[in-house]
XYZ file of C-alpha atoms in Angstrom:
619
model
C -17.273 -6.730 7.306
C -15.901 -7.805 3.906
C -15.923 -12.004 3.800
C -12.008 -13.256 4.205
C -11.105 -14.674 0.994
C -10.241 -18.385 0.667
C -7.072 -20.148 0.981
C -5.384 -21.016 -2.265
C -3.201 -23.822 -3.357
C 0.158 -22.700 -2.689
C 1.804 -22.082 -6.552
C 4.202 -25.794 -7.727
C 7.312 -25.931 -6.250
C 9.969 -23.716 -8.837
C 12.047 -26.105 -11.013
C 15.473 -26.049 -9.259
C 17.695 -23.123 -11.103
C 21.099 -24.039 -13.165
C 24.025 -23.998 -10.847
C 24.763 -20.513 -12.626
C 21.424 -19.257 -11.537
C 20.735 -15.391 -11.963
C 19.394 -13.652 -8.925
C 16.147 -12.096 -10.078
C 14.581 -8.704 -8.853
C 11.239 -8.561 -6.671
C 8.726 -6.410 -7.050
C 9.872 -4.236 -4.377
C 12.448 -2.909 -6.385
C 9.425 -1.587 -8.862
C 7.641 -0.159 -5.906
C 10.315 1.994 -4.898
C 10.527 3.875 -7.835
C 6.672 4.973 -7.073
C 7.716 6.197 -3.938
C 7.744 9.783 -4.621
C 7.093 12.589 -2.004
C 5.366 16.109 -2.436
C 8.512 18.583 -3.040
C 8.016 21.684 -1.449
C 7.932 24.716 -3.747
C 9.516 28.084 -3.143
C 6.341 29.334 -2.150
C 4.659 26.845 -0.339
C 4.177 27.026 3.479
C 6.379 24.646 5.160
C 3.280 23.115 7.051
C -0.030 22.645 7.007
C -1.562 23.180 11.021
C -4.442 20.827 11.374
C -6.234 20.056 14.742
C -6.626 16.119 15.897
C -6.995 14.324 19.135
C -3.840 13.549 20.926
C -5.208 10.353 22.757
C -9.096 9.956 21.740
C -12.666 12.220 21.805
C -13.330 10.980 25.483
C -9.845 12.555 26.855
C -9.946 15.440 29.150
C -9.385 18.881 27.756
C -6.745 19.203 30.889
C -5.143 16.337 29.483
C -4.417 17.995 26.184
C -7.000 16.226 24.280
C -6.925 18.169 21.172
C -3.934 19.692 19.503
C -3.011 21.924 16.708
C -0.517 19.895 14.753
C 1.889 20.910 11.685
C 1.975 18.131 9.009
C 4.371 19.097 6.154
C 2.428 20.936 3.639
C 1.076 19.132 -0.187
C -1.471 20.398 -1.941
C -4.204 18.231 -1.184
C -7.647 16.929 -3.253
C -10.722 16.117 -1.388
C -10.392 12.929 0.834
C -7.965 14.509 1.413
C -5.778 12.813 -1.058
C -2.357 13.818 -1.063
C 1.034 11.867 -2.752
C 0.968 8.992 -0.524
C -2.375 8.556 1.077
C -5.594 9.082 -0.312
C -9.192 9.011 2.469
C -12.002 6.948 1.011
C -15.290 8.659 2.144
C -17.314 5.256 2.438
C -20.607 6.963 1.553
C -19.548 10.079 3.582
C -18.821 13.368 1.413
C -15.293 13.805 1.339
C -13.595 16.831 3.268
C -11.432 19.619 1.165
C -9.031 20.772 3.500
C -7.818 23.150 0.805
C -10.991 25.181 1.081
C -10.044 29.068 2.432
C -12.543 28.834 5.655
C -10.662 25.679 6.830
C -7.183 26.954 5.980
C -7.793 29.387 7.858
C -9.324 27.777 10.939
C -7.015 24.663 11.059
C -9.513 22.325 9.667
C -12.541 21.128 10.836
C -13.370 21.537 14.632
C -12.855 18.224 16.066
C -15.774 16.395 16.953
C -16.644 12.039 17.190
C -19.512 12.934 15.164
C -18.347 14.790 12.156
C -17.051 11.998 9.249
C -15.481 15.062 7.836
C -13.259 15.370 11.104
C -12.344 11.705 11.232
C -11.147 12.053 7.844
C -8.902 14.927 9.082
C -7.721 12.854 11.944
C -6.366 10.052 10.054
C -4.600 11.238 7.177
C -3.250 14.263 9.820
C -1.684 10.963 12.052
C -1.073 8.979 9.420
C 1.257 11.750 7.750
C 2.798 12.327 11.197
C 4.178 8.891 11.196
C 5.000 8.616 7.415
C 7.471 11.778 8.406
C 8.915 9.948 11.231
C 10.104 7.460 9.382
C 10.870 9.957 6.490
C 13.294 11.577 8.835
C 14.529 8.822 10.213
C 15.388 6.579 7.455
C 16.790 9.621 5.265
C 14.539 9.091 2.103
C 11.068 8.667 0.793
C 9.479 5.042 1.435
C 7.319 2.397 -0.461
C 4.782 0.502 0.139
C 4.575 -3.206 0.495
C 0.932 -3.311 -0.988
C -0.028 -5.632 -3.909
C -2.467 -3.361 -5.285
C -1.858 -1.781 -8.378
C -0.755 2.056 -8.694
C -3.339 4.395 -8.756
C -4.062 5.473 -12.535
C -1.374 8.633 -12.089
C 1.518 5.888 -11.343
C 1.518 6.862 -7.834
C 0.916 4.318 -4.984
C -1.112 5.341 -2.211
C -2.287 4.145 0.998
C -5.827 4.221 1.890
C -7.358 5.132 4.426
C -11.110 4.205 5.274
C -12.210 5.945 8.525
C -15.441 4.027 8.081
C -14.517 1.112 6.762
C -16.127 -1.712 8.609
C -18.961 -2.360 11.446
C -16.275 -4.365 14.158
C -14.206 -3.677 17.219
C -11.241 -3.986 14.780
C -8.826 -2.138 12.713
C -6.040 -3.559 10.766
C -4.108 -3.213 7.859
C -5.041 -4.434 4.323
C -1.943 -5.863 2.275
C -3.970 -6.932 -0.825
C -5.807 -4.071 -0.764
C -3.463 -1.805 -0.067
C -5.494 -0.170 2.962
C -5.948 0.465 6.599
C -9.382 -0.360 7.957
C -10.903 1.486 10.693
C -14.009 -0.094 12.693
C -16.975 1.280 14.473
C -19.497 -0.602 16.931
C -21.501 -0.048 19.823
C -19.780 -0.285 23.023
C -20.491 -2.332 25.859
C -23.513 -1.595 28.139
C -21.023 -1.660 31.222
C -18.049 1.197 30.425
C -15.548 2.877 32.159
C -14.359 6.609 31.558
C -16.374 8.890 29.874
C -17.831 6.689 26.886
C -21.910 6.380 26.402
C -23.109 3.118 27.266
C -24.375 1.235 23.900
C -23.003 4.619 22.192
C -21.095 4.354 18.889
C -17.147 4.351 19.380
C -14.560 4.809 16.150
C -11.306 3.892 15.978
C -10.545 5.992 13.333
C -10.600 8.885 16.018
C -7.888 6.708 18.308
C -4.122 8.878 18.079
C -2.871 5.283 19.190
C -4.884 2.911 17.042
C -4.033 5.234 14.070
C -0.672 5.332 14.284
C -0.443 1.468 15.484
C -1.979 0.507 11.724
C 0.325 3.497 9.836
C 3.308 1.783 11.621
C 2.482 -1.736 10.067
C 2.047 -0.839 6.723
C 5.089 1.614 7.000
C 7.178 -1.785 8.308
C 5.637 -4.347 5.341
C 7.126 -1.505 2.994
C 10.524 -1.494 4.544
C 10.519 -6.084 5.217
C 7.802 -7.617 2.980
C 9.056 -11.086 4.963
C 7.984 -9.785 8.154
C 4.692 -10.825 7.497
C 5.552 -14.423 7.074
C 5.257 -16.158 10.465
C 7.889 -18.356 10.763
C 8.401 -18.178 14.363
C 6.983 -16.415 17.495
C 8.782 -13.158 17.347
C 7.659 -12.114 14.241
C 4.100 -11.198 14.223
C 4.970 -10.082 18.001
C 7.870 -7.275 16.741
C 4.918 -6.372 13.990
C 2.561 -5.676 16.939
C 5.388 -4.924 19.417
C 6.699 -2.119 17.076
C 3.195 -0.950 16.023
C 3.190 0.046 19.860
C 6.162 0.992 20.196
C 5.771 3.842 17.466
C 2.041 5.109 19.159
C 3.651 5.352 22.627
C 6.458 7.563 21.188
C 4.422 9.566 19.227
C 2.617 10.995 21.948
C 5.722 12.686 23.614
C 5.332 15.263 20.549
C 2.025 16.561 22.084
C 3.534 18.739 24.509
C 0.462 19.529 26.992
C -0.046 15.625 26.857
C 3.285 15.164 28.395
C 2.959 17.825 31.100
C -0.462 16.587 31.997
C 0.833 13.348 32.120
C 4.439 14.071 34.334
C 2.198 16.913 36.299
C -0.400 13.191 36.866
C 2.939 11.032 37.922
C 5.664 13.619 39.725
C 7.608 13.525 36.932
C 7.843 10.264 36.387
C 7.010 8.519 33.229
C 7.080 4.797 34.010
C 4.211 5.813 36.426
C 2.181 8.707 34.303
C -0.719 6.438 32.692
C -1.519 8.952 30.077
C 1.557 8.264 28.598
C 1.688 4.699 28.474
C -1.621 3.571 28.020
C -2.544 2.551 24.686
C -6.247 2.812 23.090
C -7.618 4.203 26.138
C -11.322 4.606 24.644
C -10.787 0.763 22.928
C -10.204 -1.077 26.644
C -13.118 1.387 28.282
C -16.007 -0.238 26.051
C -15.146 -3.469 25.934
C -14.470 -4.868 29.129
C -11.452 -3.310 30.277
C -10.917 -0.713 33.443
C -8.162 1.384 31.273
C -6.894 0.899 27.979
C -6.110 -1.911 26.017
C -2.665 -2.356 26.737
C 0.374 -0.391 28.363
C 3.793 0.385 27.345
C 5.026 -0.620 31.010
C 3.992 -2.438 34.407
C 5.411 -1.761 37.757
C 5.643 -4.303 40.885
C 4.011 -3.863 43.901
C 7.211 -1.893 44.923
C 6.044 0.612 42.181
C 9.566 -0.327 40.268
C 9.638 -1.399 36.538
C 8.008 -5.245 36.469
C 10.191 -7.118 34.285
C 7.716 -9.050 31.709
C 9.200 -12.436 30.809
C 10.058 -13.467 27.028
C 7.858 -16.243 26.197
C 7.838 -17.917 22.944
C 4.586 -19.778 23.342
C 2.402 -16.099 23.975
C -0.023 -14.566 21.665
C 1.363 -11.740 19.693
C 0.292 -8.657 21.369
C 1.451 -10.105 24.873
C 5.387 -11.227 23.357
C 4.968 -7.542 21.243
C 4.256 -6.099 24.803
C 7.572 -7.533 26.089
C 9.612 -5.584 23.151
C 7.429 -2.529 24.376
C 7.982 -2.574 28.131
C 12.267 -3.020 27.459
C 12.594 -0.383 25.292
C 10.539 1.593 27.282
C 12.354 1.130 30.035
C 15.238 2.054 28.349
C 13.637 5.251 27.718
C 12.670 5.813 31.264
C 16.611 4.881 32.398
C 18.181 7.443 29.885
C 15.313 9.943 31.183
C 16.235 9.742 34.545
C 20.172 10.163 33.828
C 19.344 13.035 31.969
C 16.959 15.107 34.426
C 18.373 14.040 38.059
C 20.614 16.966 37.300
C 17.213 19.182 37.093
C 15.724 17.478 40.654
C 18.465 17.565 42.539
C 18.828 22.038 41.199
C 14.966 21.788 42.367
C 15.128 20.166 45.876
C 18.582 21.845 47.609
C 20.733 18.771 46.397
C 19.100 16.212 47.939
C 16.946 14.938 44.594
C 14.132 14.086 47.113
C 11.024 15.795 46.062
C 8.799 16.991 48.444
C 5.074 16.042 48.700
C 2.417 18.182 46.346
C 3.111 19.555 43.083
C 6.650 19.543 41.270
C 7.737 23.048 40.440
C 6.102 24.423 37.605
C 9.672 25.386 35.904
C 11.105 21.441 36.899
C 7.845 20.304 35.004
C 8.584 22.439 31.891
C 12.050 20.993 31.711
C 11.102 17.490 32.476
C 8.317 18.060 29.475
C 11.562 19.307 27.325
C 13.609 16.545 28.099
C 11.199 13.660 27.577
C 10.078 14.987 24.112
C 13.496 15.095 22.993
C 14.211 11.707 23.975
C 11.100 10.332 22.755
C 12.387 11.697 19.187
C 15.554 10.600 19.583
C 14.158 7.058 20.652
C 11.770 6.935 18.028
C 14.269 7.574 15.125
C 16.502 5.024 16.653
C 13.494 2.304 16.270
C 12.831 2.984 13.724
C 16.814 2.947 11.406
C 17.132 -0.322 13.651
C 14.973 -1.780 10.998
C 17.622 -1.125 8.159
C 19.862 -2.901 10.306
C 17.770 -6.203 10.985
C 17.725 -9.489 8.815
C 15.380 -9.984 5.966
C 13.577 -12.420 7.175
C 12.667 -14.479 10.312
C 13.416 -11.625 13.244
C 13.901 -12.403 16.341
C 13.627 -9.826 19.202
C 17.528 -10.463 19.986
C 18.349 -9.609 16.762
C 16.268 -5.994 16.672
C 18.693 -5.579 19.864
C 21.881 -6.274 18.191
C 19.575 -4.123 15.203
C 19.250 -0.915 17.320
C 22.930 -1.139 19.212
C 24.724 -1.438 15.779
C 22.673 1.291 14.442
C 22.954 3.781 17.022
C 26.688 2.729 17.206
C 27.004 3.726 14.054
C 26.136 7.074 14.260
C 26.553 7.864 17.624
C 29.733 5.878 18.830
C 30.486 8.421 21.952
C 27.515 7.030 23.906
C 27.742 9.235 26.827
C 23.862 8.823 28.329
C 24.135 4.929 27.893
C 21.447 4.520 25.642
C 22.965 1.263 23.973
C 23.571 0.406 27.995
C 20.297 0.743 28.665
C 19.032 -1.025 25.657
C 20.897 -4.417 26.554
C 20.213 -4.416 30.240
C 16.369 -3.864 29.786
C 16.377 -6.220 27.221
C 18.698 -9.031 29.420
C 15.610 -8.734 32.473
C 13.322 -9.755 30.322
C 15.180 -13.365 28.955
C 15.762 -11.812 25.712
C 19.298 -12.898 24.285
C 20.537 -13.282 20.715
C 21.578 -16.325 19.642
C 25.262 -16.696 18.883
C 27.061 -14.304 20.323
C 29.948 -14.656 23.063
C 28.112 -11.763 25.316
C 26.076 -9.201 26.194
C 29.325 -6.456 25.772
C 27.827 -3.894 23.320
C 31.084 -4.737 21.104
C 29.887 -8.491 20.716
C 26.142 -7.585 20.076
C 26.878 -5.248 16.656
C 27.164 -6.905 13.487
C 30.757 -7.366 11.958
C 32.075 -7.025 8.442
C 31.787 -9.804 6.226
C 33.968 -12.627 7.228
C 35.539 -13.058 4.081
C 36.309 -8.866 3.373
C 34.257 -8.402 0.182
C 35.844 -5.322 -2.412
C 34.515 -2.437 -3.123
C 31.363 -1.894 -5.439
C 32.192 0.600 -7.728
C 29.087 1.229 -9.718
C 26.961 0.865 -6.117
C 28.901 4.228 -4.500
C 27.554 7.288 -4.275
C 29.349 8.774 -7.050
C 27.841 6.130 -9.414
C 24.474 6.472 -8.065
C 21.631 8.394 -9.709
C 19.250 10.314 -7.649
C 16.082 12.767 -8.276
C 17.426 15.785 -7.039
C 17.689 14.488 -3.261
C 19.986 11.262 -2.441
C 16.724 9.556 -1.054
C 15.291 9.887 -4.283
C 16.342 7.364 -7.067
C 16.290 9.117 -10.234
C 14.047 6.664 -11.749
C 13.221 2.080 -11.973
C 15.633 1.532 -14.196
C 18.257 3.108 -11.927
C 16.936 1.225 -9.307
C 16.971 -1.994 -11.462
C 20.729 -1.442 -12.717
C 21.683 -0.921 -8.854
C 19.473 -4.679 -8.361
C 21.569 -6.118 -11.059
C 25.063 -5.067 -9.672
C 23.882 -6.307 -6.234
C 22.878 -9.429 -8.069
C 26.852 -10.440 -9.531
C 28.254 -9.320 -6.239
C 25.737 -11.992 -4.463
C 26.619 -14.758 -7.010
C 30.169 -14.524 -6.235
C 29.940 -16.184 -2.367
C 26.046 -16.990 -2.396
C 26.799 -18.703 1.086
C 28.144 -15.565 2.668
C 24.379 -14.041 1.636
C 22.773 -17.302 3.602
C 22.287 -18.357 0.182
C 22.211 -21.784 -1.239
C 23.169 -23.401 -4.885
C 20.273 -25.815 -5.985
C 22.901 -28.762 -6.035
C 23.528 -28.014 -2.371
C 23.575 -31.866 -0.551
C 22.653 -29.748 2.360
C 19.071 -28.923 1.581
C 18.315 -32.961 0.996
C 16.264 -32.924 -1.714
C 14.556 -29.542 -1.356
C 13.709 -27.049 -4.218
C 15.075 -23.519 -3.687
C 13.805 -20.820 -5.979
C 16.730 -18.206 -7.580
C 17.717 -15.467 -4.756
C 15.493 -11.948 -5.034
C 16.769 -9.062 -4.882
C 14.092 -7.241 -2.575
C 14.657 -3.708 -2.703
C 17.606 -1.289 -2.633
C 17.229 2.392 -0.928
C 19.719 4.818 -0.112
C 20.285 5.945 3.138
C 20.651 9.744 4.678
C 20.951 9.598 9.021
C 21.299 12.795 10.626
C 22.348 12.729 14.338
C 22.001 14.398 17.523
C 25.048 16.210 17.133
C 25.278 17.090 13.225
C 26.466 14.604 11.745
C 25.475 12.432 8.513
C 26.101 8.974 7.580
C 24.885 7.690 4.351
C 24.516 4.044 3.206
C 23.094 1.883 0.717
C 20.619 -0.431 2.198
C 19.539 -4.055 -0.012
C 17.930 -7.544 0.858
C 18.505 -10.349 -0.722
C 16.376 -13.240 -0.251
C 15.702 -17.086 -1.398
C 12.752 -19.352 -1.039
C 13.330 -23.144 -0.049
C 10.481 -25.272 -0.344
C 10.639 -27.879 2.306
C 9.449 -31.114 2.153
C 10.040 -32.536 5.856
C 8.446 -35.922 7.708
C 5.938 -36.023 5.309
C 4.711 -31.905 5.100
C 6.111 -28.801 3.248
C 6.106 -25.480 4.339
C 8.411 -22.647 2.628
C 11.112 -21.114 4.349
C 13.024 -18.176 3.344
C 16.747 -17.279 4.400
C 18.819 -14.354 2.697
C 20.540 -11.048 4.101
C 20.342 -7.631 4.596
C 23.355 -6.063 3.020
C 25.024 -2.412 3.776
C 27.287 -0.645 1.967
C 29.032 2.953 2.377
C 29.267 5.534 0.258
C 32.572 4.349 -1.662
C 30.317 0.902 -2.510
C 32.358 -0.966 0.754
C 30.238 -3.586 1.791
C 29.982 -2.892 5.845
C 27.167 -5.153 7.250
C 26.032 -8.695 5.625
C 23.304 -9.764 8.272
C 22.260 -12.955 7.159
C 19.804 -15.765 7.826
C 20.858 -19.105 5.957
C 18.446 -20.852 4.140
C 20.245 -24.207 4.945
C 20.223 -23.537 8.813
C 19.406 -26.729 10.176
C 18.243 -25.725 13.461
C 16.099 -22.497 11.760
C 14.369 -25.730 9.728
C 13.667 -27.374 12.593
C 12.263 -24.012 14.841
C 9.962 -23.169 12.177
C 8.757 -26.702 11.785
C 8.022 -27.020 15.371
C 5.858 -23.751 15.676
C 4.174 -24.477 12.804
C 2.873 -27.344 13.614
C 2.451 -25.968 17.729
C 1.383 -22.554 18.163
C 1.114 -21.514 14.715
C -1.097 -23.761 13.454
C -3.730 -22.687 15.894
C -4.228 -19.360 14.254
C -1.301 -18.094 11.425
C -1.132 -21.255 9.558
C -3.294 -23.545 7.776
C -2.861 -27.125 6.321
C -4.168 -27.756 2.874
C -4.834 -31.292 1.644
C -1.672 -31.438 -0.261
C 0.266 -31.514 3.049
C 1.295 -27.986 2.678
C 1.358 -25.345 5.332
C 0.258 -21.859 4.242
C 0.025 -18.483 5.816
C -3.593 -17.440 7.102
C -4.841 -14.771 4.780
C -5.252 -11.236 6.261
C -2.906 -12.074 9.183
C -3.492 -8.580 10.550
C -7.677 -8.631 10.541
C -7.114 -12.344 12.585
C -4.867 -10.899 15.021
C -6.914 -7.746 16.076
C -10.408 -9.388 15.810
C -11.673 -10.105 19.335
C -10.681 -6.496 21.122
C -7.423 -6.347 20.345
C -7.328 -3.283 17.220
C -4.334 -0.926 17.622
């Protein structure tokens, strides 16, 4: 295990900007003009089949344990390295998967003791998730890494299926890297594991596309990795879980086995939500690490309480189990239909097995939702403030977005959302009430005009609108962003430096974070394209006698004529925010996310992910 490197002295508090201060541009900006794609050429396949686990190696064949998947086709270099990931061997020798006899045969066979195959396995996942959120978003994505580009220009993800002795995994942000552990497991097991025998996480579907997800999110909110409050490190972990349990509805015999297991009922079909099966098994657990849902002794849907004072994973879980139940609600409007054709009417199943055709149409109908879920977690993010989440606001998040593209919401999803979310004790703050109406984001307060040179016709792509043609496109887009901000900083929960309000306190000049364009496609056809910023600002706080930093800024949305649609803001002057972050810094946080240096200042814990999945809690 690498040694985690020491805490620094926080850099001097920035000299406070002229009143006429120009909003600068972050490095995201820069990284998003390395985020380029393979294009498919006219004679390329349009995928590349390649055979993985669907849950891990000690899975039942009857359960679907190994699957032929299609990742879109790249040419790829031994590693593999393709445009966005590249596998580090660690001592291993690196598999070719453009060799004939493996194009052919679908890649290696799968097998926990072939390196070769656990290379395979995670850059096959990995790019399963990275087009997930390709589709969903509408255009190619950047990392939130600090390494430096790779020698070519590109910036790529890597991947090290080997890359530490621990029960961990986790994602690197300095070095731009997931780490997968291997150790011995326990000498008391449950399932099908060896005693003392060698388990990788690398070969995990769930643990693998848990750390994809988080460096995926740090691309898309580089603040979400500051802990300012309780939600945040628990939507990282939340969402990371939230993405693996959807996933596996694309492995179709996974789903049958799993509906087949539980009468065609997901809440209740363990192979589909238990997470890192193989993980809980060797080290202490029964089952797997963690679930997507819990059920009463009634067998019904146990509501898991909010509770700011719990450790990540166990608030995440609480994001996990109400949009899960969402999913199972919307399931079950959508197939009673199909059990009540089955059973005569009566939508009473008898006892023994479902029909075989009722299964095959429950299977149907759960993958399609899953996909449909899945996207909508994952635009919800375009749609959520800069900085500081809280889970209320991913709710108002994922109703505004799916309002947006879907407004005729004849299932209930949003319904279903809110409710789920409501019997757990999770409500946003400010709003007048739970009506789906009051929980979207409005337009600007004061109506902003048009930007011209942001609409679509003004805009330069690469080709394909979620391509910008090249940095200093995506610069000159930063700069018009940055006059429109300056005109009514406060709308953009900006401050002045003069501002009485933030009693003394340095704030740096506002940062334009990134700008990407926008393609959604919808269940019924139809495409909605945006322009999709953050702005941010750093105040360093100097409060009874300690400093911390907090940040406040907004996400901003504008249609394709340059209308400015959504400002979803988090003021840097909030009082109460000040006071919030204060209080868990100095309670909860300080026990684990935050440190105090000499000085007085309170800085983030380096490698924030390794901390919170060391002691059995990877993926």
């Amino acid at each position: 295990m690498r040694p985690v490197p020491p805490l620094q002295e926080p850099p001097p508090p920035a000299s406070r900007p002229a009143a006429g201060w120009e909003v600068a541009i972050g490095p995201g900006v820069e990284r998003a003009a390395t985020a380029r794609a393979y294009v498919r050429g006219e004679h390329d396949p349009p995928h590349r089949p390649l055979r993985i686990y669907t849950l891990d190696p000690t899975a039942s064949v009857l359960e679907g344990c190994v699957a032929q998947v299609n990742v879109p086709f790249e040419p790829l270099r031994p590693g593999p390295r393709s445009a966005v990931f590249e596998v580090l061997g660690d001592g291993y020798r690196s598999v070719d998967l453009d060799e004939p006899a493996l194009l052919l045969r679908a890649g290696r066979d799968p097998s926990p003791s072939d390196p070769r195959f656990a290379q395979q396995m995670v850059y096959a996942v990995c790019a399963l998730v990275y087009h997930a959120f390709r589709q969903a978003l509408g255009r190619h994505l950047a990392w939130g890494f600090e390494r430096e580009p790779d020698a070519d220009g590109a910036a790529r993800l890597r991947l090290r299926p080997h890359g530490c002795e621990a029960r961990n995994a986790f994602y690197d942000k300095q070095r731009g890297e997931l780490c997968f552990g291997y150790y011995r497991a326990d000498e008391q097991v449950h399932g099908r594991s060896l005693p003392g025998g060698y388990v990788f996480t690398c070969l995990a579907h769930d643990i693998i596309a848990h750390e994809a997800t988080h460096a995926l999110l740090d691309g898309l909110r580089a603040h979400f990795t500051h802990p300012s409050g309780p939600d945040v490190l628990a939507f990282h972990e939340g969402f990371a879980d939230l993405v693996a349990v959807l996933q596996r509805f694309g492995h179709r015999a996974v789903v049958e086995a799993g509906l087949r297991a539980a009468r065609g009922r997901p809440d209740r079909a363990e192979l589909l939500t238990g997470l890192a099966r193989q993980f809980g098994q060797t080290t202490g657990a029964p089952g797997a690490l963690r679930s997507a849902i819990a059920l009463d002794a009634d067998g019904r849907i146990a509501a898991l309480p909010y509770d700011a004072g719990a450790e990540p994973h166990v608030l995440g879980s609480v994001l996990v189990s109400a949009a899960f139940e969402a999913f199972c609600t919307v399931f079950t409007r959508k197939t009673e239909r199909y059990v009540r054709l089955a059973t005569g009417g009566s939508g009473v199943l008898p006892p023994g097995e479902i029909p075989a055709d009722l299964r095959t149409l429950l299977a149907d109908e759960a993958g399609k939702l899953a996909q449909r879920f899945l996207a909508l977690c994952i635009r919800a993010i375009d749609y959520s403030p800069p900085v500081d989440l809280e889970l209320g606001e991913y709710l108002r998040a994922v109703v505004t977005a799916d309002h947006d593209l879907v407004p005729d919401d004849r299932w209930g999803y949003r319904e279903a959302w809110i409710e789920a979310f409501a019997r757990r004790g999770i409500y946003p703050r400010n709003v007048r009430s739970l009506a789906e109406d009051a929980l979207r984001w409005q337009p600007p307060q004061r109506p902003l005009l048009p930007v011209r040179e942001l609409s679509f016709a003004e805009l330069k792509f690469d080709g394909d609108p979620g391509n910008p043609a090249n940095a200093d496109e995506l610069r000159r887009q930063a700069q018009v962003l940055g006059r429109v901000v300056r005109l009514s900083p406060e709308q953009f929960g900006l401050a002045d430096a003069d501002a009485p309000e933030l009693r003394g306190d340095a704030v740096d000049a506002p940062v334009i974070q990134s700008v990407r364009s926008s393609r959604r496609a919808g269940p019924d056809g139809q495409v909605v394209f945006d322009l999709v910023a953050e702005v941010t600002q750093r105040r360093h706080v100097r409060h009874r006698g300690e400093e911390f930093d907090l940040f406040g800024g907004a996400t901003v949305i504008l249609g394709p004529r340059g209308e400015v649609r959504y400002v979803i803001a988090k003021n840097v002057l909030n009082e109460e925010r000040l006071e919030r972050s204060h209080a868990f810094i100095r309670g909860v946080g300080r026990e684990r996310y935050w440190t105090r240096l000499p000085g007085g200042h309170w800085q983030p814990a380096p490698q924030l992910f390794r901390m919170l999945h060391d002691g059995g809690a990877a993926g």
